[in-house]
Amino acid sequence: MYTSRLHDRDIDSLFDRFLSQYGDINSAVSRNSNITNSRLSPAIDAHENDKEYVVVAEIPGLKKEELDISVNEGVLTISGERKRSSEFKDGASLVRERQYGKFSRTIKMPTPISADKIKAGYENGVLEVKLPKAESQQKKKIAIA
């Protein structure tokens, strides 16, 4: 008998799609997120306050030099590559559960950001990116000459 099992991420994805009709950062990130390789893609949390968006990603096992973080037109991209360990060159491998390969995760911010003020930190396998919101444009009445 064949049975299908849903993984936690699959269930989270279903809820994210269902709840994406709301206008908060969580649904905006879910709606505007692209996962290139879902098995390797880092799990993220995103939230906002009055001044900025904060994206936190779990990326264990990589050095900060092995990560690439970029932003283009309000789209944050986190990418890297998990390389196969050479620890087991001699002898046979009994169990190999870790995933290896390239990954990329893109997240479109729901409102404009100040790209020149973005800050990122990486410690103990956790990446935190702070994306300041762009100052709102003030309305100005234009006189017709």
Short mmCIF file of N, CA, C and O in Angstrom, two decimals:
data_model
loop_
_atom_site.label_atom_id
_atom_site.label_comp_id
_atom_site.label_asym_id
_atom_site.label_seq_id
_atom_site.Cartn_x
_atom_site.Cartn_y
_atom_site.Cartn_z
N MET A 1 0.84 -1.19 0.00
CA MET A 1 0.00 0.00 0.00
C MET A 1 0.88 1.24 0.00
O MET A 1 1.80 1.37 0.79
N TYR A 2 0.61 2.16 -0.88
CA TYR A 2 1.39 3.38 -1.01
C TYR A 2 0.73 4.49 -0.19
O TYR A 2 -0.46 4.72 -0.30
N THR A 3 1.52 5.14 0.65
CA THR A 3 1.00 6.27 1.41
C THR A 3 1.84 7.49 1.14
O THR A 3 3.05 7.39 0.93
N SER A 4 1.23 8.62 1.14
CA SER A 4 1.92 9.89 0.89
C SER A 4 2.11 10.60 2.22
O SER A 4 1.20 10.67 3.03
N ARG A 5 3.31 11.14 2.44
CA ARG A 5 3.60 11.86 3.68
C ARG A 5 3.92 13.31 3.35
O ARG A 5 4.72 13.58 2.48
N LEU A 6 3.27 14.21 4.05
CA LEU A 6 3.57 15.63 3.90
C LEU A 6 4.64 16.02 4.91
O LEU A 6 4.56 15.65 6.07
N HIS A 7 5.63 16.72 4.47
CA HIS A 7 6.68 17.21 5.35
C HIS A 7 6.25 18.56 5.92
O HIS A 7 5.36 19.23 5.41
N ASP A 8 6.89 18.98 7.01
CA ASP A 8 6.55 20.24 7.66
C ASP A 8 6.59 21.41 6.69
O ASP A 8 5.73 22.27 6.71
N ARG A 9 7.62 21.45 5.83
CA ARG A 9 7.73 22.56 4.89
C ARG A 9 6.58 22.56 3.89
O ARG A 9 6.11 23.60 3.48
N ASP A 10 6.13 21.37 3.49
CA ASP A 10 5.00 21.28 2.56
C ASP A 10 3.74 21.85 3.20
O ASP A 10 2.99 22.59 2.58
N ILE A 11 3.53 21.51 4.46
CA ILE A 11 2.36 22.02 5.17
C ILE A 11 2.48 23.52 5.35
O ILE A 11 1.52 24.27 5.13
N ASP A 12 3.67 24.00 5.75
CA ASP A 12 3.88 25.44 5.90
C ASP A 12 3.62 26.16 4.58
O ASP A 12 3.00 27.23 4.56
N SER A 13 4.07 25.58 3.48
CA SER A 13 3.87 26.18 2.17
C SER A 13 2.39 26.28 1.83
O SER A 13 1.93 27.29 1.30
N LEU A 14 1.63 25.23 2.17
CA LEU A 14 0.19 25.26 1.92
C LEU A 14 -0.48 26.38 2.71
O LEU A 14 -1.30 27.13 2.19
N PHE A 15 -0.12 26.51 3.99
CA PHE A 15 -0.69 27.57 4.80
C PHE A 15 -0.27 28.95 4.30
O PHE A 15 -1.07 29.88 4.27
N ASP A 16 1.01 29.08 3.92
CA ASP A 16 1.48 30.36 3.40
C ASP A 16 0.68 30.78 2.18
O ASP A 16 0.30 31.94 2.05
N ARG A 17 0.45 29.84 1.26
CA ARG A 17 -0.32 30.18 0.06
C ARG A 17 -1.76 30.53 0.41
O ARG A 17 -2.33 31.46 -0.16
N PHE A 18 -2.33 29.82 1.37
CA PHE A 18 -3.70 30.08 1.77
C PHE A 18 -3.83 31.46 2.42
O PHE A 18 -4.78 32.19 2.17
N LEU A 19 -2.85 31.82 3.24
CA LEU A 19 -2.91 33.07 3.99
C LEU A 19 -2.32 34.26 3.23
O LEU A 19 -2.30 35.36 3.73
N SER A 20 -1.87 34.05 2.00
CA SER A 20 -1.17 35.11 1.27
C SER A 20 -2.07 36.27 0.87
O SER A 20 -1.59 37.27 0.38
N GLN A 21 -3.35 36.15 1.11
CA GLN A 21 -4.24 37.26 0.77
C GLN A 21 -4.08 38.44 1.72
O GLN A 21 -4.52 39.54 1.43
N TYR A 22 -3.43 38.25 2.86
CA TYR A 22 -3.24 39.34 3.81
C TYR A 22 -2.00 40.14 3.44
O TYR A 22 -1.07 39.63 2.86
N GLY A 23 -1.96 41.41 3.87
CA GLY A 23 -0.91 42.31 3.42
C GLY A 23 0.27 42.50 4.35
O GLY A 23 0.89 43.53 4.32
N ASP A 24 0.60 41.52 5.18
CA ASP A 24 1.74 41.70 6.08
C ASP A 24 3.02 41.13 5.47
O ASP A 24 2.99 40.52 4.42
N ILE A 25 4.13 41.34 6.14
CA ILE A 25 5.42 40.91 5.61
C ILE A 25 5.48 39.39 5.45
O ILE A 25 6.03 38.89 4.49
N ASN A 26 4.87 38.65 6.38
CA ASN A 26 4.92 37.19 6.28
C ASN A 26 4.26 36.70 5.01
O ASN A 26 4.80 35.87 4.30
N SER A 27 3.09 37.21 4.70
CA SER A 27 2.42 36.74 3.49
C SER A 27 3.10 37.32 2.26
O SER A 27 3.16 36.65 1.23
N ALA A 28 3.64 38.53 2.35
CA ALA A 28 4.34 39.11 1.20
C ALA A 28 5.58 38.30 0.87
O ALA A 28 5.86 38.02 -0.29
N VAL A 29 6.32 37.89 1.88
CA VAL A 29 7.51 37.08 1.64
C VAL A 29 7.11 35.73 1.06
O VAL A 29 7.70 35.25 0.12
N SER A 30 6.08 35.12 1.62
CA SER A 30 5.63 33.82 1.10
C SER A 30 5.19 33.93 -0.35
O SER A 30 5.49 33.09 -1.17
N ARG A 31 4.46 34.99 -0.65
CA ARG A 31 3.93 35.20 -1.99
C ARG A 31 5.04 35.53 -2.98
O ARG A 31 4.96 35.17 -4.14
N ASN A 32 6.07 36.22 -2.52
CA ASN A 32 7.11 36.72 -3.41
C ASN A 32 8.45 36.02 -3.20
O ASN A 32 9.49 36.59 -3.46
N SER A 33 8.43 34.81 -2.74
CA SER A 33 9.65 34.07 -2.47
C SER A 33 9.86 33.02 -3.54
O SER A 33 8.94 32.36 -3.97
N ASN A 34 11.10 32.90 -3.96
CA ASN A 34 11.46 31.90 -4.96
C ASN A 34 12.50 30.99 -4.35
O ASN A 34 13.54 31.44 -3.90
N ILE A 35 12.22 29.70 -4.33
CA ILE A 35 13.14 28.73 -3.78
C ILE A 35 13.69 27.91 -4.93
O ILE A 35 12.97 27.16 -5.57
N THR A 36 14.97 28.07 -5.23
CA THR A 36 15.58 27.36 -6.35
C THR A 36 15.73 25.88 -6.05
O THR A 36 15.43 25.04 -6.88
N ASN A 37 16.21 25.53 -4.87
CA ASN A 37 16.36 24.13 -4.50
C ASN A 37 15.79 23.98 -3.10
O ASN A 37 16.44 24.26 -2.12
N SER A 38 14.54 23.53 -3.01
CA SER A 38 13.84 23.53 -1.73
C SER A 38 14.48 22.61 -0.70
O SER A 38 14.34 22.84 0.49
N ARG A 39 15.17 21.57 -1.11
CA ARG A 39 15.80 20.68 -0.13
C ARG A 39 17.00 21.34 0.52
O ARG A 39 17.36 21.01 1.64
N LEU A 40 17.66 22.24 -0.18
CA LEU A 40 18.84 22.92 0.36
C LEU A 40 18.55 24.33 0.82
O LEU A 40 19.33 24.92 1.54
N SER A 41 17.45 24.86 0.40
CA SER A 41 17.12 26.25 0.66
C SER A 41 16.99 26.52 2.16
O SER A 41 16.39 25.73 2.89
N PRO A 42 17.56 27.63 2.62
CA PRO A 42 17.49 27.92 4.05
C PRO A 42 16.07 28.27 4.50
O PRO A 42 15.32 28.91 3.78
N ALA A 43 15.74 27.82 5.69
CA ALA A 43 14.47 28.22 6.31
C ALA A 43 14.62 29.67 6.74
O ALA A 43 15.67 30.08 7.23
N ILE A 44 13.57 30.46 6.53
CA ILE A 44 13.66 31.88 6.89
C ILE A 44 12.49 32.29 7.77
O ILE A 44 11.42 31.69 7.76
N ASP A 45 12.73 33.34 8.53
CA ASP A 45 11.70 34.09 9.23
C ASP A 45 11.86 35.52 8.76
O ASP A 45 12.98 35.99 8.54
N ALA A 46 10.76 36.22 8.59
CA ALA A 46 10.82 37.63 8.20
C ALA A 46 9.79 38.40 9.00
O ALA A 46 8.68 37.92 9.24
N HIS A 47 10.19 39.58 9.44
CA HIS A 47 9.25 40.45 10.12
C HIS A 47 9.61 41.90 9.80
O HIS A 47 10.64 42.18 9.20
N GLU A 48 8.73 42.79 10.18
CA GLU A 48 8.97 44.20 9.93
C GLU A 48 8.59 45.01 11.15
O GLU A 48 7.82 44.57 12.00
N ASN A 49 9.16 46.20 11.20
CA ASN A 49 8.74 47.21 12.17
C ASN A 49 8.57 48.50 11.38
O ASN A 49 8.58 48.48 10.15
N ASP A 50 8.44 49.62 12.05
CA ASP A 50 8.21 50.89 11.35
C ASP A 50 9.36 51.29 10.44
O ASP A 50 9.15 51.95 9.44
N LYS A 51 10.58 50.86 10.78
CA LYS A 51 11.76 51.34 10.06
C LYS A 51 12.38 50.34 9.09
O LYS A 51 13.07 50.76 8.16
N GLU A 52 12.18 49.02 9.31
CA GLU A 52 12.91 48.06 8.50
C GLU A 52 12.21 46.71 8.41
O GLU A 52 11.33 46.40 9.20
N TYR A 53 12.69 45.93 7.44
CA TYR A 53 12.35 44.51 7.34
C TYR A 53 13.56 43.74 7.86
O TYR A 53 14.69 44.16 7.65
N VAL A 54 13.31 42.64 8.54
CA VAL A 54 14.39 41.80 9.05
C VAL A 54 14.14 40.38 8.55
O VAL A 54 13.07 39.81 8.75
N VAL A 55 15.14 39.83 7.86
CA VAL A 55 15.07 38.46 7.36
C VAL A 55 16.15 37.66 8.08
O VAL A 55 17.31 38.03 8.09
N VAL A 56 15.72 36.56 8.71
CA VAL A 56 16.63 35.67 9.43
C VAL A 56 16.59 34.32 8.73
O VAL A 56 15.51 33.76 8.51
N ALA A 57 17.76 33.81 8.36
CA ALA A 57 17.85 32.53 7.64
C ALA A 57 18.79 31.59 8.37
O ALA A 57 19.87 32.00 8.81
N GLU A 58 18.38 30.33 8.47
CA GLU A 58 19.24 29.31 9.05
C GLU A 58 20.08 28.68 7.93
O GLU A 58 19.53 28.10 7.00
N ILE A 59 21.39 28.86 8.02
CA ILE A 59 22.30 28.33 7.00
C ILE A 59 23.49 27.70 7.72
O ILE A 59 24.61 28.20 7.67
N PRO A 60 23.28 26.57 8.39
CA PRO A 60 24.38 25.96 9.13
C PRO A 60 25.41 25.33 8.21
O PRO A 60 25.11 24.93 7.09
N GLY A 61 26.64 25.27 8.71
CA GLY A 61 27.69 24.55 8.00
C GLY A 61 28.44 25.35 6.95
O GLY A 61 29.33 24.81 6.31
N LEU A 62 28.09 26.60 6.75
CA LEU A 62 28.81 27.42 5.78
C LEU A 62 29.54 28.55 6.49
O LEU A 62 29.12 29.01 7.55
N LYS A 63 30.62 28.99 5.89
CA LYS A 63 31.33 30.18 6.36
C LYS A 63 30.70 31.38 5.68
O LYS A 63 30.14 31.26 4.59
N LYS A 64 30.83 32.55 6.29
CA LYS A 64 30.21 33.74 5.69
C LYS A 64 30.77 34.04 4.31
O LYS A 64 30.07 34.56 3.45
N GLU A 65 32.02 33.64 4.06
CA GLU A 65 32.63 33.86 2.75
C GLU A 65 31.99 32.98 1.67
O GLU A 65 32.14 33.25 0.48
N GLU A 66 31.29 31.94 2.07
CA GLU A 66 30.66 31.02 1.12
C GLU A 66 29.23 31.43 0.78
O GLU A 66 28.57 30.76 -0.01
N LEU A 67 28.75 32.51 1.38
CA LEU A 67 27.41 33.02 1.12
C LEU A 67 27.46 34.22 0.19
O LEU A 67 28.40 35.02 0.25
N ASP A 68 26.45 34.36 -0.63
CA ASP A 68 26.31 35.53 -1.49
C ASP A 68 24.96 36.15 -1.19
O ASP A 68 23.93 35.49 -1.30
N ILE A 69 24.99 37.42 -0.79
CA ILE A 69 23.76 38.14 -0.48
C ILE A 69 23.74 39.38 -1.36
O ILE A 69 24.70 40.14 -1.40
N SER A 70 22.63 39.55 -2.10
CA SER A 70 22.53 40.73 -2.96
C SER A 70 21.09 41.24 -2.95
O SER A 70 20.16 40.52 -2.57
N VAL A 71 20.93 42.48 -3.38
CA VAL A 71 19.60 43.06 -3.51
C VAL A 71 19.55 43.82 -4.83
O VAL A 71 20.50 44.48 -5.22
N ASN A 72 18.43 43.64 -5.54
CA ASN A 72 18.24 44.31 -6.81
C ASN A 72 16.77 44.66 -6.95
O ASN A 72 15.92 43.77 -6.96
N GLU A 73 16.48 45.94 -7.00
CA GLU A 73 15.11 46.44 -7.16
C GLU A 73 14.16 45.85 -6.13
O GLU A 73 13.08 45.37 -6.45
N GLY A 74 14.59 45.85 -4.85
CA GLY A 74 13.73 45.38 -3.77
C GLY A 74 13.65 43.87 -3.62
O GLY A 74 12.85 43.37 -2.85
N VAL A 75 14.49 43.13 -4.34
CA VAL A 75 14.51 41.67 -4.24
C VAL A 75 15.81 41.24 -3.57
O VAL A 75 16.89 41.48 -4.09
N LEU A 76 15.68 40.60 -2.41
CA LEU A 76 16.83 40.08 -1.68
C LEU A 76 17.10 38.66 -2.17
O LEU A 76 16.19 37.85 -2.26
N THR A 77 18.37 38.37 -2.48
CA THR A 77 18.76 37.03 -2.90
C THR A 77 19.85 36.52 -1.97
O THR A 77 20.86 37.19 -1.77
N ILE A 78 19.61 35.33 -1.42
CA ILE A 78 20.58 34.64 -0.57
C ILE A 78 20.95 33.36 -1.30
O ILE A 78 20.08 32.56 -1.63
N SER A 79 22.24 33.17 -1.58
CA SER A 79 22.65 31.96 -2.29
C SER A 79 23.99 31.46 -1.75
O SER A 79 24.71 32.18 -1.06
N GLY A 80 24.28 30.23 -2.08
CA GLY A 80 25.53 29.61 -1.66
C GLY A 80 25.60 28.19 -2.15
O GLY A 80 24.79 27.76 -2.98
N GLU A 81 26.57 27.46 -1.62
CA GLU A 81 26.72 26.06 -2.01
C GLU A 81 27.24 25.26 -0.83
O GLU A 81 28.21 25.64 -0.18
N ARG A 82 26.53 24.18 -0.54
CA ARG A 82 27.00 23.23 0.46
C ARG A 82 27.81 22.18 -0.27
O ARG A 82 27.30 21.49 -1.15
N LYS A 83 29.08 22.07 0.09
CA LYS A 83 29.97 21.13 -0.59
C LYS A 83 30.08 19.83 0.20
O LYS A 83 30.05 19.85 1.43
N ARG A 84 30.22 18.77 -0.53
CA ARG A 84 30.34 17.43 0.08
C ARG A 84 31.63 17.38 0.89
O ARG A 84 32.68 17.79 0.44
N SER A 85 31.51 16.87 2.08
CA SER A 85 32.65 16.72 2.96
C SER A 85 33.57 15.61 2.46
O SER A 85 33.11 14.61 1.94
N SER A 86 34.86 15.81 2.63
CA SER A 86 35.81 14.78 2.22
C SER A 86 36.29 13.98 3.42
O SER A 86 37.33 13.32 3.36
N GLU A 87 35.54 14.01 4.51
CA GLU A 87 35.92 13.32 5.74
C GLU A 87 36.04 11.81 5.55
O GLU A 87 36.82 11.16 6.23
N PHE A 88 35.28 11.24 4.65
CA PHE A 88 35.19 9.79 4.53
C PHE A 88 35.88 9.26 3.29
O PHE A 88 35.37 8.39 2.62
N LYS A 89 37.05 9.77 2.97
CA LYS A 89 37.75 9.29 1.78
C LYS A 89 38.16 7.83 1.93
O LYS A 89 38.11 7.06 0.99
N ASP A 90 38.58 7.46 3.13
CA ASP A 90 38.98 6.07 3.38
C ASP A 90 37.82 5.35 4.06
O ASP A 90 37.28 5.82 5.05
N GLY A 91 37.44 4.21 3.55
CA GLY A 91 36.37 3.43 4.16
C GLY A 91 35.03 3.72 3.52
O GLY A 91 34.90 4.55 2.63
N ALA A 92 34.04 3.02 3.99
CA ALA A 92 32.69 3.13 3.43
C ALA A 92 31.84 4.04 4.29
O ALA A 92 31.98 4.09 5.50
N SER A 93 30.94 4.72 3.64
CA SER A 93 29.99 5.58 4.33
C SER A 93 28.80 4.73 4.77
O SER A 93 28.24 3.98 3.97
N LEU A 94 28.42 4.83 6.02
CA LEU A 94 27.29 4.05 6.53
C LEU A 94 25.97 4.78 6.34
O LEU A 94 24.98 4.18 5.97
N VAL A 95 25.97 6.08 6.60
CA VAL A 95 24.76 6.88 6.46
C VAL A 95 25.15 8.23 5.90
O VAL A 95 26.11 8.85 6.35
N ARG A 96 24.42 8.71 4.89
CA ARG A 96 24.62 10.05 4.33
C ARG A 96 23.26 10.70 4.17
O ARG A 96 22.53 10.40 3.24
N GLU A 97 22.92 11.57 5.11
CA GLU A 97 21.62 12.25 5.07
C GLU A 97 21.73 13.72 4.72
O GLU A 97 20.75 14.34 4.35
N ARG A 98 22.91 14.29 4.86
CA ARG A 98 23.06 15.72 4.59
C ARG A 98 22.97 15.99 3.10
O ARG A 98 23.41 15.18 2.28
N GLN A 99 22.40 17.12 2.75
CA GLN A 99 22.22 17.51 1.36
C GLN A 99 23.36 18.42 0.91
O GLN A 99 23.84 19.25 1.68
N TYR A 100 23.78 18.27 -0.35
CA TYR A 100 24.88 19.05 -0.89
C TYR A 100 24.44 19.65 -2.21
O TYR A 100 23.65 19.08 -2.94
N GLY A 101 25.01 20.81 -2.53
CA GLY A 101 24.74 21.44 -3.80
C GLY A 101 24.48 22.93 -3.63
O GLY A 101 24.57 23.49 -2.54
N LYS A 102 24.14 23.57 -4.74
CA LYS A 102 23.88 25.01 -4.75
C LYS A 102 22.44 25.28 -4.33
O LYS A 102 21.55 24.48 -4.58
N PHE A 103 22.24 26.43 -3.68
CA PHE A 103 20.90 26.86 -3.32
C PHE A 103 20.78 28.36 -3.54
O PHE A 103 21.77 29.08 -3.60
N SER A 104 19.56 28.81 -3.69
CA SER A 104 19.28 30.24 -3.85
C SER A 104 17.87 30.51 -3.33
O SER A 104 16.96 29.73 -3.59
N ARG A 105 17.72 31.59 -2.62
CA ARG A 105 16.42 31.99 -2.10
C ARG A 105 16.24 33.47 -2.38
O ARG A 105 17.09 34.28 -2.03
N THR A 106 15.16 33.83 -3.05
CA THR A 106 14.89 35.23 -3.34
C THR A 106 13.60 35.65 -2.64
O THR A 106 12.65 34.88 -2.57
N ILE A 107 13.61 36.86 -2.13
CA ILE A 107 12.48 37.40 -1.39
C ILE A 107 12.24 38.83 -1.84
O ILE A 107 13.14 39.67 -1.71
N LYS A 108 11.06 39.11 -2.36
CA LYS A 108 10.71 40.47 -2.78
C LYS A 108 10.09 41.20 -1.60
O LYS A 108 9.14 40.72 -1.01
N MET A 109 10.66 42.35 -1.28
CA MET A 109 10.12 43.15 -0.20
C MET A 109 8.81 43.82 -0.65
O MET A 109 8.71 44.24 -1.81
N PRO A 110 7.84 43.94 0.24
CA PRO A 110 6.54 44.49 -0.16
C PRO A 110 6.54 45.99 -0.44
O PRO A 110 5.63 46.47 -1.13
N THR A 111 7.52 46.72 0.08
CA THR A 111 7.61 48.15 -0.18
C THR A 111 9.07 48.49 -0.50
O THR A 111 9.97 47.68 -0.21
N PRO A 112 9.34 49.67 -1.06
CA PRO A 112 10.72 50.04 -1.39
C PRO A 112 11.63 50.04 -0.16
O PRO A 112 11.21 50.33 0.95
N ILE A 113 12.91 49.70 -0.40
CA ILE A 113 13.91 49.68 0.67
C ILE A 113 15.07 50.59 0.29
O ILE A 113 15.26 50.92 -0.87
N SER A 114 15.85 50.98 1.30
CA SER A 114 17.06 51.78 1.08
C SER A 114 18.23 50.82 0.93
O SER A 114 18.83 50.38 1.92
N ALA A 115 18.57 50.48 -0.30
CA ALA A 115 19.59 49.46 -0.58
C ALA A 115 20.96 49.84 -0.01
O ALA A 115 21.72 48.96 0.40
N ASP A 116 21.28 51.12 0.04
CA ASP A 116 22.60 51.53 0.51
C ASP A 116 22.74 51.45 2.04
O ASP A 116 23.84 51.60 2.57
N LYS A 117 21.65 51.16 2.75
CA LYS A 117 21.70 51.09 4.21
C LYS A 117 21.48 49.67 4.75
O LYS A 117 21.31 49.48 5.94
N ILE A 118 21.50 48.67 3.88
CA ILE A 118 21.26 47.29 4.30
C ILE A 118 22.46 46.79 5.11
O ILE A 118 23.61 47.05 4.76
N LYS A 119 22.17 46.04 6.18
CA LYS A 119 23.21 45.45 7.02
C LYS A 119 22.94 43.96 7.17
O LYS A 119 21.79 43.54 7.25
N ALA A 120 24.02 43.17 7.22
CA ALA A 120 23.88 41.73 7.39
C ALA A 120 24.92 41.24 8.39
O ALA A 120 26.03 41.75 8.46
N GLY A 121 24.52 40.23 9.16
CA GLY A 121 25.42 39.58 10.09
C GLY A 121 25.20 38.07 10.04
O GLY A 121 24.10 37.61 9.74
N TYR A 122 26.26 37.32 10.33
CA TYR A 122 26.18 35.86 10.26
C TYR A 122 26.94 35.28 11.44
O TYR A 122 28.14 35.54 11.59
N GLU A 123 26.24 34.55 12.29
CA GLU A 123 26.87 33.97 13.47
C GLU A 123 26.20 32.64 13.81
O GLU A 123 24.97 32.55 13.83
N ASN A 124 27.01 31.63 14.07
CA ASN A 124 26.53 30.30 14.46
C ASN A 124 25.49 29.74 13.48
O ASN A 124 24.50 29.15 13.88
N GLY A 125 25.71 29.94 12.19
CA GLY A 125 24.82 29.38 11.18
C GLY A 125 23.53 30.14 10.96
O GLY A 125 22.65 29.67 10.26
N VAL A 126 23.41 31.33 11.56
CA VAL A 126 22.20 32.13 11.41
C VAL A 126 22.56 33.46 10.76
O VAL A 126 23.39 34.21 11.26
N LEU A 127 21.93 33.72 9.61
CA LEU A 127 22.13 34.96 8.87
C LEU A 127 20.98 35.91 9.21
O LEU A 127 19.81 35.52 9.20
N GLU A 128 21.32 37.17 9.51
CA GLU A 128 20.29 38.19 9.75
C GLU A 128 20.56 39.36 8.82
O GLU A 128 21.66 39.91 8.81
N VAL A 129 19.56 39.71 8.03
CA VAL A 129 19.68 40.82 7.09
C VAL A 129 18.63 41.87 7.47
O VAL A 129 17.44 41.55 7.58
N LYS A 130 19.10 43.10 7.68
CA LYS A 130 18.20 44.21 8.01
C LYS A 130 18.11 45.12 6.80
O LYS A 130 19.12 45.62 6.32
N LEU A 131 16.88 45.30 6.30
CA LEU A 131 16.63 46.09 5.10
C LEU A 131 15.78 47.30 5.47
O LEU A 131 14.55 47.18 5.62
N PRO A 132 16.41 48.47 5.64
CA PRO A 132 15.66 49.66 6.02
C PRO A 132 14.64 50.05 4.94
O PRO A 132 14.93 49.98 3.74
N LYS A 133 13.47 50.43 5.40
CA LYS A 133 12.44 50.89 4.47
C LYS A 133 12.85 52.25 3.92
O LYS A 133 13.44 53.07 4.62
N ALA A 134 12.54 52.47 2.65
CA ALA A 134 12.84 53.76 2.03
C ALA A 134 11.93 54.81 2.64
O ALA A 134 10.77 54.54 2.96
N GLU A 135 12.49 55.99 2.82
CA GLU A 135 11.67 57.08 3.34
C GLU A 135 10.58 57.39 2.34
O GLU A 135 10.81 57.42 1.13
N SER A 136 9.39 57.59 2.86
CA SER A 136 8.26 57.82 1.96
C SER A 136 8.40 59.15 1.24
O SER A 136 8.94 60.12 1.77
N GLN A 137 7.95 59.15 0.03
CA GLN A 137 7.96 60.38 -0.76
C GLN A 137 6.84 61.28 -0.28
O GLN A 137 5.71 60.85 -0.14
N GLN A 138 7.17 62.52 0.00
CA GLN A 138 6.14 63.45 0.42
C GLN A 138 5.43 64.00 -0.81
O GLN A 138 6.04 64.23 -1.85
N LYS A 139 4.14 64.19 -0.67
CA LYS A 139 3.37 64.74 -1.77
C LYS A 139 3.71 66.22 -1.94
O LYS A 139 3.96 66.92 -0.97
N LYS A 140 3.75 66.61 -3.19
CA LYS A 140 4.06 67.99 -3.48
C LYS A 140 3.14 68.48 -4.59
O LYS A 140 2.98 67.80 -5.59
N LYS A 141 2.53 69.59 -4.35
CA LYS A 141 1.65 70.17 -5.37
C LYS A 141 2.52 70.90 -6.39
O LYS A 141 3.41 71.67 -6.05
N ILE A 142 2.28 70.62 -7.64
CA ILE A 142 3.06 71.21 -8.72
C ILE A 142 2.22 72.32 -9.37
O ILE A 142 1.09 72.06 -9.79
N ALA A 143 2.82 73.49 -9.42
CA ALA A 143 2.13 74.61 -10.05
C ALA A 143 2.30 74.50 -11.56
O ALA A 143 3.37 74.16 -12.06
N ILE A 144 1.25 74.79 -12.28
CA ILE A 144 1.31 74.79 -13.74
C ILE A 144 1.74 76.17 -14.21
O ILE A 144 1.15 77.18 -13.85
N ALA A 145 2.79 76.20 -15.02
CA ALA A 145 3.33 77.49 -15.48
C ALA A 145 2.57 77.98 -16.69
O ALA A 145 2.02 77.29 -17.47
#
